[in-house]
Coordinates of N, CA and C in Angstrom, one line a residue:
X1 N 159.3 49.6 2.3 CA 159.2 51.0 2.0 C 157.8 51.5 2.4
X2 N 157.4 52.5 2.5 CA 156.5 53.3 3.2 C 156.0 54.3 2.1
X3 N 154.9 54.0 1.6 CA 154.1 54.7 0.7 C 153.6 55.8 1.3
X4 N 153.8 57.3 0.3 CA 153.4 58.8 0.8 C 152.7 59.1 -0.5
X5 N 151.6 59.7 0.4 CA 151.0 60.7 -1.2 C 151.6 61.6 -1.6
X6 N 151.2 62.3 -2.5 CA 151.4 63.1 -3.1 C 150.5 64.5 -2.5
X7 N 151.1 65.5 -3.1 CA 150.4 67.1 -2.5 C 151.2 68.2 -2.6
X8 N 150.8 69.0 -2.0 CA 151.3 70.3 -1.6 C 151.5 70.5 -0.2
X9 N 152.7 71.3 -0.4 CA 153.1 71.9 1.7 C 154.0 72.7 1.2
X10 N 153.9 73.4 2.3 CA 154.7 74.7 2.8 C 156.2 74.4 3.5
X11 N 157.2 74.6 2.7 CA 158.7 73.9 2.7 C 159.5 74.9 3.1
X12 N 160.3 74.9 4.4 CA 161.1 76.1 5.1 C 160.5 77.0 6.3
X13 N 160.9 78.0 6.4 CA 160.4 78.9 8.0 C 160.7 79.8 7.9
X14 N 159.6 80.6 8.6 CA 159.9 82.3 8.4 C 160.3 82.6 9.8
X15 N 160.7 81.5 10.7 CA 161.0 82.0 11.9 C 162.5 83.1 11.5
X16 N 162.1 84.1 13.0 CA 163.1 85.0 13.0 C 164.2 84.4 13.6
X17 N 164.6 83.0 14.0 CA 165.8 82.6 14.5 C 166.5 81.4 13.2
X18 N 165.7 81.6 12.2 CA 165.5 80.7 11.0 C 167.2 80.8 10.6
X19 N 168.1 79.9 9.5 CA 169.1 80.5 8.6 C 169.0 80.3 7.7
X20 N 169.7 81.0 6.9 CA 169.3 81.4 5.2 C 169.2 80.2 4.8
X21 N 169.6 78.8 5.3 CA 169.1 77.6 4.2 C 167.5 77.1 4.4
X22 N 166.6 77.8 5.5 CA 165.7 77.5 5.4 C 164.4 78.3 5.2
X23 N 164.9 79.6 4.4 CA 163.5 80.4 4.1 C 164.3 80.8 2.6
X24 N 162.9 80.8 1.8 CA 161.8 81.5 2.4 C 160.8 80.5 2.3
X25 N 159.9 80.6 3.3 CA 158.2 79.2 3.3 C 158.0 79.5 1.8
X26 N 158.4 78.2 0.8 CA 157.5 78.3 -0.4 C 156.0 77.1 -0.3
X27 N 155.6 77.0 -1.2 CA 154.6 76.1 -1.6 C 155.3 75.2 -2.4
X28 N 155.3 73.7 -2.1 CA 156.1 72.9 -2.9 C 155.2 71.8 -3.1
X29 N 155.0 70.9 -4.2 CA 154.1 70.2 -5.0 C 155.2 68.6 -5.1
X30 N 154.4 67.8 -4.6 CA 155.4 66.5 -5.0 C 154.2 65.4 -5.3
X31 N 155.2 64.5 -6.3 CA 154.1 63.5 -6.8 C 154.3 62.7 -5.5
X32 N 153.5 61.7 -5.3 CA 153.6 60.2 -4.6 C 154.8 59.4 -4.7
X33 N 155.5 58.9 -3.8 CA 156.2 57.8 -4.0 C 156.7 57.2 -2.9
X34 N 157.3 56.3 -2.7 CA 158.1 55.8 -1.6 C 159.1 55.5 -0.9
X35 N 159.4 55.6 0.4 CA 160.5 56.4 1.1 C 161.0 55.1 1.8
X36 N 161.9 54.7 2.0 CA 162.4 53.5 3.5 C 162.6 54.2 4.4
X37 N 161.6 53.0 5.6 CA 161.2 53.2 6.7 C 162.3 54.2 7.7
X38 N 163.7 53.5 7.7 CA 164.9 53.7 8.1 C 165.6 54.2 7.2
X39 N 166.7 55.2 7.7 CA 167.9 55.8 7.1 C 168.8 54.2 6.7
X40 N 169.3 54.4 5.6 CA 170.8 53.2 5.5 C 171.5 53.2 6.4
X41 N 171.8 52.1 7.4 CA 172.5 51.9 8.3 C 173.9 51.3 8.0
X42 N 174.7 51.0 9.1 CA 176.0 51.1 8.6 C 176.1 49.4 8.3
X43 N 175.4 48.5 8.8 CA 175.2 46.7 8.3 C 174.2 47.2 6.6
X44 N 173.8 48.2 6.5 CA 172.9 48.2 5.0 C 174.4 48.2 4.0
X45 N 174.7 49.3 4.5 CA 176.1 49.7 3.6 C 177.1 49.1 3.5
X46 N 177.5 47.9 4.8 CA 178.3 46.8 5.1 C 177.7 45.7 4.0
X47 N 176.7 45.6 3.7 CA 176.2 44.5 2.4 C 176.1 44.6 1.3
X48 N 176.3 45.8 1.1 CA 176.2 47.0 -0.4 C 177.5 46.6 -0.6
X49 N 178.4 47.1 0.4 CA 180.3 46.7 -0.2 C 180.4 45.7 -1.0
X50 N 179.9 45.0 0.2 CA 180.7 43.2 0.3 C 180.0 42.5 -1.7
X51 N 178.4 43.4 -0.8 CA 177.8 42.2 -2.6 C 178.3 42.9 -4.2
X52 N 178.5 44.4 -3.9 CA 179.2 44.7 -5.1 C 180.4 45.3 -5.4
X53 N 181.2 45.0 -4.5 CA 182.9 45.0 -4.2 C 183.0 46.8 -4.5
X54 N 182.1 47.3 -3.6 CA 182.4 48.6 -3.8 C 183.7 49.2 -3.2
X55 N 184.4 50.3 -3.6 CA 185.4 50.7 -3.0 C 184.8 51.9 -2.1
X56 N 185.3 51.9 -0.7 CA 184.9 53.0 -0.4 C 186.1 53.9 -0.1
X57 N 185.7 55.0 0.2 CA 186.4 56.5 0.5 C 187.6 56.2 1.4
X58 N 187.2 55.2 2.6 CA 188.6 54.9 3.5 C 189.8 54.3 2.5
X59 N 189.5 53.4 1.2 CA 190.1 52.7 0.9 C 190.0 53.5 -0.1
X60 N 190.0 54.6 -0.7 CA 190.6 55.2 -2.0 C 191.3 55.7 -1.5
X61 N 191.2 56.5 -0.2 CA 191.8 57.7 0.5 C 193.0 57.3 1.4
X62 N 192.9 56.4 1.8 CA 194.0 55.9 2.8 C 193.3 55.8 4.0
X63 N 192.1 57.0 4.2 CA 191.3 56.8 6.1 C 190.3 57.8 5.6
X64 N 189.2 57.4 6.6 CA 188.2 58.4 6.8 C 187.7 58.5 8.4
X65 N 187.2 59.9 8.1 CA 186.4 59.9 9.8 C 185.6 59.0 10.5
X66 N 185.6 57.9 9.4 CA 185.3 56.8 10.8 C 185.9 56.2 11.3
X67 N 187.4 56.7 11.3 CA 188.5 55.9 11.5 C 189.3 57.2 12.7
X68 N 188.6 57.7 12.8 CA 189.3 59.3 14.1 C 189.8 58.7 14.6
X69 N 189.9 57.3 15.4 CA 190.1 56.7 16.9 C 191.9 56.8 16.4
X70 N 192.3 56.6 15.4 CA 193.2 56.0 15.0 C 194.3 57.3 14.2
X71 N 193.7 58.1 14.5 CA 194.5 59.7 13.6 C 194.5 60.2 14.8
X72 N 196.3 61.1 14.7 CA 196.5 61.5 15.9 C 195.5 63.0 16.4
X73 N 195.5 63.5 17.2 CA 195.3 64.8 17.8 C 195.1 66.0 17.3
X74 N 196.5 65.9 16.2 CA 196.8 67.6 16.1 C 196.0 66.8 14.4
X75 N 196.0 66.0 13.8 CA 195.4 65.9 12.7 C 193.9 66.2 12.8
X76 N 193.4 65.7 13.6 CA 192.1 65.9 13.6 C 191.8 67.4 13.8
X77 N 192.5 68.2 14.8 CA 191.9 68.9 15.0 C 192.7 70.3 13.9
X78 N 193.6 69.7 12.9 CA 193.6 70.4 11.2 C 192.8 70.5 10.8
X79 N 192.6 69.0 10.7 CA 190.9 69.0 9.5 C 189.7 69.5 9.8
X80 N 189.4 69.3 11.2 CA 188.2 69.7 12.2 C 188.1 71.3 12.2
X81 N 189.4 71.8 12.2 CA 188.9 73.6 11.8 C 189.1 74.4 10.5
X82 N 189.4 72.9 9.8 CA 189.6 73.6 8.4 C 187.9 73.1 8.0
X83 N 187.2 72.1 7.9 CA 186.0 71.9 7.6 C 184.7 72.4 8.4
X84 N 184.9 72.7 9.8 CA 184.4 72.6 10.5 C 183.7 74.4 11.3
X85 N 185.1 74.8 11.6 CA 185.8 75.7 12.5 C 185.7 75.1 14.0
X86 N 185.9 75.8 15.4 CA 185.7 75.6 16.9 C 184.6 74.8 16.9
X87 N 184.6 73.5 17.1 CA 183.5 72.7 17.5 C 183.8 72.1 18.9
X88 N 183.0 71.6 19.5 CA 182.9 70.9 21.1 C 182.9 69.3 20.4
X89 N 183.9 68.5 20.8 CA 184.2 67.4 21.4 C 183.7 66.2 22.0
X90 N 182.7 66.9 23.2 CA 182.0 66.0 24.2 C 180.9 65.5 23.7
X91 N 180.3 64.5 23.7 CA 179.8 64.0 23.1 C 179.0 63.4 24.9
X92 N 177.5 64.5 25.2 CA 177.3 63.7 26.5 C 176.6 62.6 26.7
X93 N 176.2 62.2 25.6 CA 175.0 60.6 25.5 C 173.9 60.6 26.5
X94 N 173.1 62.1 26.1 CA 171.9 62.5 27.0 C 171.0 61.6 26.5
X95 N 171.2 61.3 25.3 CA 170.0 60.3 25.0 C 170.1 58.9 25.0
X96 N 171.6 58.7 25.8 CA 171.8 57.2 25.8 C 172.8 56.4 24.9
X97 N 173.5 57.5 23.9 CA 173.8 56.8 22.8 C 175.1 57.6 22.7
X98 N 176.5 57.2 22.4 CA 177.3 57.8 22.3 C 177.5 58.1 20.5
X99 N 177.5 58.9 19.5 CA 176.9 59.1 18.4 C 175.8 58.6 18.0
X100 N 176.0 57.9 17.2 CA 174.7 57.9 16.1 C 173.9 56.6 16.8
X101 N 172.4 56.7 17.3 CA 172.1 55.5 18.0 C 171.0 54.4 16.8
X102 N 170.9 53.5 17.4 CA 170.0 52.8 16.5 C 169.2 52.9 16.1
X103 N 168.8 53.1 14.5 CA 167.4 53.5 13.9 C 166.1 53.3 14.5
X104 N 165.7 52.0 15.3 CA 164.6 52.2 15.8 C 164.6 52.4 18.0
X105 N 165.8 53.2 17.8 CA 165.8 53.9 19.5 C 164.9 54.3 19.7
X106 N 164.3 55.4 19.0 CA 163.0 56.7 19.1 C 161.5 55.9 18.2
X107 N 161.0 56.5 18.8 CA 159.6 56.2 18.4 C 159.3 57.1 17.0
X108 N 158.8 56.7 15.7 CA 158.8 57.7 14.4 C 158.5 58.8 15.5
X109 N 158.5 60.0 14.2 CA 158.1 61.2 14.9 C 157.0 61.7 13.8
X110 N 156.5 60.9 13.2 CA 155.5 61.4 12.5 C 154.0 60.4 12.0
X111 N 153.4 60.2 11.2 CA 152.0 59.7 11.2 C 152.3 58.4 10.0
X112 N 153.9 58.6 9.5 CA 153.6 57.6 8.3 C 154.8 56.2 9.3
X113 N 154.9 56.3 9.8 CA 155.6 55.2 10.4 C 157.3 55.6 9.9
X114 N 157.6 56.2 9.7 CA 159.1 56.7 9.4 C 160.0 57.3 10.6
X115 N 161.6 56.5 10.3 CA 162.0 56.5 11.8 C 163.2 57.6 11.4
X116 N 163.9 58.2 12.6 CA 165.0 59.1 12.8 C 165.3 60.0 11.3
X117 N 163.7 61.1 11.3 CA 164.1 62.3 10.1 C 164.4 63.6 11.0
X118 N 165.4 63.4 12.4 CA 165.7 64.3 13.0 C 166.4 64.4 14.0
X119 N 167.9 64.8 13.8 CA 168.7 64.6 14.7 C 169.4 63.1 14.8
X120 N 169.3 62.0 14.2 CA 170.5 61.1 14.3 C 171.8 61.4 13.1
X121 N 171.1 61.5 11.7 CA 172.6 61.7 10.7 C 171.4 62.9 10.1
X122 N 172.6 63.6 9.3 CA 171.7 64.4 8.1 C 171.6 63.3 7.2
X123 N 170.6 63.5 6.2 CA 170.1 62.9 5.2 C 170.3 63.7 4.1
X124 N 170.8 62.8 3.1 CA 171.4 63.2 1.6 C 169.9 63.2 0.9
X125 N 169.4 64.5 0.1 CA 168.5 64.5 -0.8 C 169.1 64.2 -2.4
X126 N 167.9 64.2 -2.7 CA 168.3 64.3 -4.4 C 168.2 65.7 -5.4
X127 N 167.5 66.8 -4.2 CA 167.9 68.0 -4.6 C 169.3 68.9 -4.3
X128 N 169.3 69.6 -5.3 CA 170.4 71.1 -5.9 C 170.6 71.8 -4.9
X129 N 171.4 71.9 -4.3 CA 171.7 73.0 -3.0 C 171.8 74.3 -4.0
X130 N 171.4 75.3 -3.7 CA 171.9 76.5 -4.1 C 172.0 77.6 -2.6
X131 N 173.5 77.9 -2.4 CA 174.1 78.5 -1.6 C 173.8 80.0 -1.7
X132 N 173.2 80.4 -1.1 CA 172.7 82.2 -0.1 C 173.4 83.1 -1.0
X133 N 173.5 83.7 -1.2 CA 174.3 84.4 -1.9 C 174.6 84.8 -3.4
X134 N 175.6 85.4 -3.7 CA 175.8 85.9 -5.5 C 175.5 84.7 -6.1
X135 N 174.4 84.8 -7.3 CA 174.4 83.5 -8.5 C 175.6 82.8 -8.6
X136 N 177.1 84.1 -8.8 CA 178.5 83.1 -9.5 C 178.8 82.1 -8.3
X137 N 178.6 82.6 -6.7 CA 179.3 81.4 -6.4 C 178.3 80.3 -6.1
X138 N 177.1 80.5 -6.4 CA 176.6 79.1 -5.8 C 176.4 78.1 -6.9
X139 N 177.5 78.4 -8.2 CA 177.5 77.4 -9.1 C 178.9 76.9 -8.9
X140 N 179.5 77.9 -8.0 CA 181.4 76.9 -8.3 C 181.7 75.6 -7.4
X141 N 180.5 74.9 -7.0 CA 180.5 73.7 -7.0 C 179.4 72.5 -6.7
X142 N 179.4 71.3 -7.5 CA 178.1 70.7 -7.6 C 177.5 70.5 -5.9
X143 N 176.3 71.1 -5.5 CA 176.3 70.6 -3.7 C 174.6 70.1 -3.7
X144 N 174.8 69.2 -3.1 CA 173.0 68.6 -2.7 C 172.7 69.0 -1.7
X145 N 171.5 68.9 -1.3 CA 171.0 69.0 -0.3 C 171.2 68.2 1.1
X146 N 171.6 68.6 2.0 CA 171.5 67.4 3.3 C 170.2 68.1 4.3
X147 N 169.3 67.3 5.1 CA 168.6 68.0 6.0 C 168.4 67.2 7.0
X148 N 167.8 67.8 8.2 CA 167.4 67.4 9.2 C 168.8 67.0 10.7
X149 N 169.3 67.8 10.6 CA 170.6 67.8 11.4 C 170.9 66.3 12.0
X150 N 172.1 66.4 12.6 CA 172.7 64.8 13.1 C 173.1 65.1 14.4
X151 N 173.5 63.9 15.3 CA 173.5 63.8 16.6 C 175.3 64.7 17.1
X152 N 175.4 65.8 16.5 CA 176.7 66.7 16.7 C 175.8 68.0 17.0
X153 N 174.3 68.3 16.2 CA 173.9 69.6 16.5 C 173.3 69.3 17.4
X154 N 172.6 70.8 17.6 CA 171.7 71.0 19.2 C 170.7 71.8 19.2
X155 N 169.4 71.5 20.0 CA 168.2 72.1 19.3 C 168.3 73.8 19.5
X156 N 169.2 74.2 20.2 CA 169.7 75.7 19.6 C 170.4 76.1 19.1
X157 N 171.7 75.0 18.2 CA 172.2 75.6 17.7 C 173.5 75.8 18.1
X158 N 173.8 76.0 19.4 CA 175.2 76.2 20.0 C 176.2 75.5 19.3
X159 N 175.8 74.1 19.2 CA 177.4 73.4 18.9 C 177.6 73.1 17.0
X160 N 176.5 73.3 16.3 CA 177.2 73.2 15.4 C 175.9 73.8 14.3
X161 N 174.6 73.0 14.0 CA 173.5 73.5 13.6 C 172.5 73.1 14.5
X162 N 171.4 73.8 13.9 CA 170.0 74.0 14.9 C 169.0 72.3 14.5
X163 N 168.9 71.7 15.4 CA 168.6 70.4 15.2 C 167.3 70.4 14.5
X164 N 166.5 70.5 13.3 CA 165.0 70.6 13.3 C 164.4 70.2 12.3
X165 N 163.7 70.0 11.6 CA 163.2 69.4 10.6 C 163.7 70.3 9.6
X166 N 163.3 71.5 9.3 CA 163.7 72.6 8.4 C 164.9 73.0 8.1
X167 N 165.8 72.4 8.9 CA 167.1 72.8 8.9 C 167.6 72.1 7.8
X168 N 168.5 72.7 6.9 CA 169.5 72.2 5.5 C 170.6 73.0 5.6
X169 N 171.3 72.5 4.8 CA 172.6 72.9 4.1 C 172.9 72.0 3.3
X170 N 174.2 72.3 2.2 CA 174.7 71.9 1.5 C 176.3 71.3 1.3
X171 N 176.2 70.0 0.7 CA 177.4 69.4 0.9 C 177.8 69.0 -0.4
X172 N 179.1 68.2 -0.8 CA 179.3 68.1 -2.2 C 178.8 66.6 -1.9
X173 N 178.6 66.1 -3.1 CA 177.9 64.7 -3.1 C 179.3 63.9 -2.8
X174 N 180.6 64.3 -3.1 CA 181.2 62.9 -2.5 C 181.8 63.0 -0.8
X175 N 181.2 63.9 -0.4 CA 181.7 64.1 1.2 C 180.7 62.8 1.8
X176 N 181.8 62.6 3.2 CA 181.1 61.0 3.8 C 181.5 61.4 5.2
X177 N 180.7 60.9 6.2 CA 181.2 61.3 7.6 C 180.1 60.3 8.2
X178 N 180.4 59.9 9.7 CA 180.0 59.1 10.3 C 178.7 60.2 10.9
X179 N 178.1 61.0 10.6 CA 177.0 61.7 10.6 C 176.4 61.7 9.6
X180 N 176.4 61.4 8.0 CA 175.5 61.5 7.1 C 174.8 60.3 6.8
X181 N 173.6 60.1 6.4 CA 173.2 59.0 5.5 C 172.2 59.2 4.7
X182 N 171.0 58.4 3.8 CA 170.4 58.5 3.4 C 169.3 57.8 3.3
X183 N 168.4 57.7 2.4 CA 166.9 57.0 2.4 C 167.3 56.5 0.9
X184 N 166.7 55.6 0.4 CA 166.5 55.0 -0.9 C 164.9 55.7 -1.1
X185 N 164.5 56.1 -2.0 CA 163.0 56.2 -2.5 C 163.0 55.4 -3.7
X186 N 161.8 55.8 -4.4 CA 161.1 55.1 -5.1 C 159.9 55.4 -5.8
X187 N 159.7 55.8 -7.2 CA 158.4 56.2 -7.7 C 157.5 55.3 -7.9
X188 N 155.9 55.7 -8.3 CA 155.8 54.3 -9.0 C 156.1 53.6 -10.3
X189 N 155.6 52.9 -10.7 CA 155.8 52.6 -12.2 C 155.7 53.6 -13.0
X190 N 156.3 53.9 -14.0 CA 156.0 55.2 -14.7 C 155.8 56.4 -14.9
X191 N 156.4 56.3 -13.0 CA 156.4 58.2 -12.5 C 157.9 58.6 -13.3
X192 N 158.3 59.7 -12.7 CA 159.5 60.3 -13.0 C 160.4 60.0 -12.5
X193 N 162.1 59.9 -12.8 CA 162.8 59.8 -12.3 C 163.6 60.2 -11.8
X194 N 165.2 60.2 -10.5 CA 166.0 61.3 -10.6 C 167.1 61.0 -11.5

């Protein structure tokens, strides 16, 4: 794990090409704590199963999207515009990698040694999504935060979201897709918990 201080910053964008999940720039205050290096990879979560006989989503559900190869055509492309709407398909591996590439492909992109917080999966936070809109509906369902787009968007945005640091939306905590994952943190002794 990768120890961060604590401080203040300016969270979101006033750009004029911005979307409602990422303004308005507030001032946000966080204690110190600690982040892993890497997102959970799919051998982290492969160990997690095995050592605590966890059931996953394929196996409550009968399949999941990491299992597309194997669901016909016209199913996928049900579910693909019922969750989704018109999305593109091709997948061109400009960067070498046909989806999601290996956590340490890219060099960090930042000063604390932390790898892929942009553009390989969205990352599951431990904060409240609250959805744009009327108070009533952004309570009619529990949603967290996901940020930092995954290797389906594009840094403008055409194919699905705008690839960038700032970029969020909201998902329910039990959605799972071969695009999302997350970080483990960690306070110190005696900080606060979630």
């Amino acid at each position: 794990m990768v120890q961060l201080p604590g401080g203040k910053f300016q969270m979101g964008s006033s750009s004029q090409d911005n979307k409602n999940e990422e303004g308005p720039v507030r001032e946000v205050t966080v204690k110190s704590f600690a982040i892993d290096k890497y997102p959970i990879t799919n051998r982290d979560f492969r160990e997690f199963v095995r050592e605590r006989k966890y059931k996953t989503e394929a196996e409550a559900f009968g399949w999941s999207f990491v299992f597309e190869d194997f669901v016909s055509e016209e199913l996928k492309k049900k579910v693909t515009q019922k969750l989704e709407g018109s999305f593109p398909r091709a997948d061109t591996a400009e960067d070498g990698y046909h989806g999601v590439s290996p956590v340490t492909a890219f060099s960090p992109q930042n000063n604390y040694g932390l790898y892929d917080l942009l553009g390989n999966t969205w990352e599951w936070t431990a904060s409240e999504y609250a959805a744009p809109g009327p108070s009533s509906r952004r309570r009619a369902q529990d949603m967290r935060v996901l940020r930092g787009a995954s290797w389906i968007d594009t840094a403008d945005g055409s194919a699905n979201h705008r690839a960038r640091v700032t970029t969020r939306m909201g998902n329910t905590p039990d959605s799972a897709s071969d695009n999302l994952s997350f970080r483990c943190q960690q306070r110190p002794p005696g900080g606060p918990t979630y």
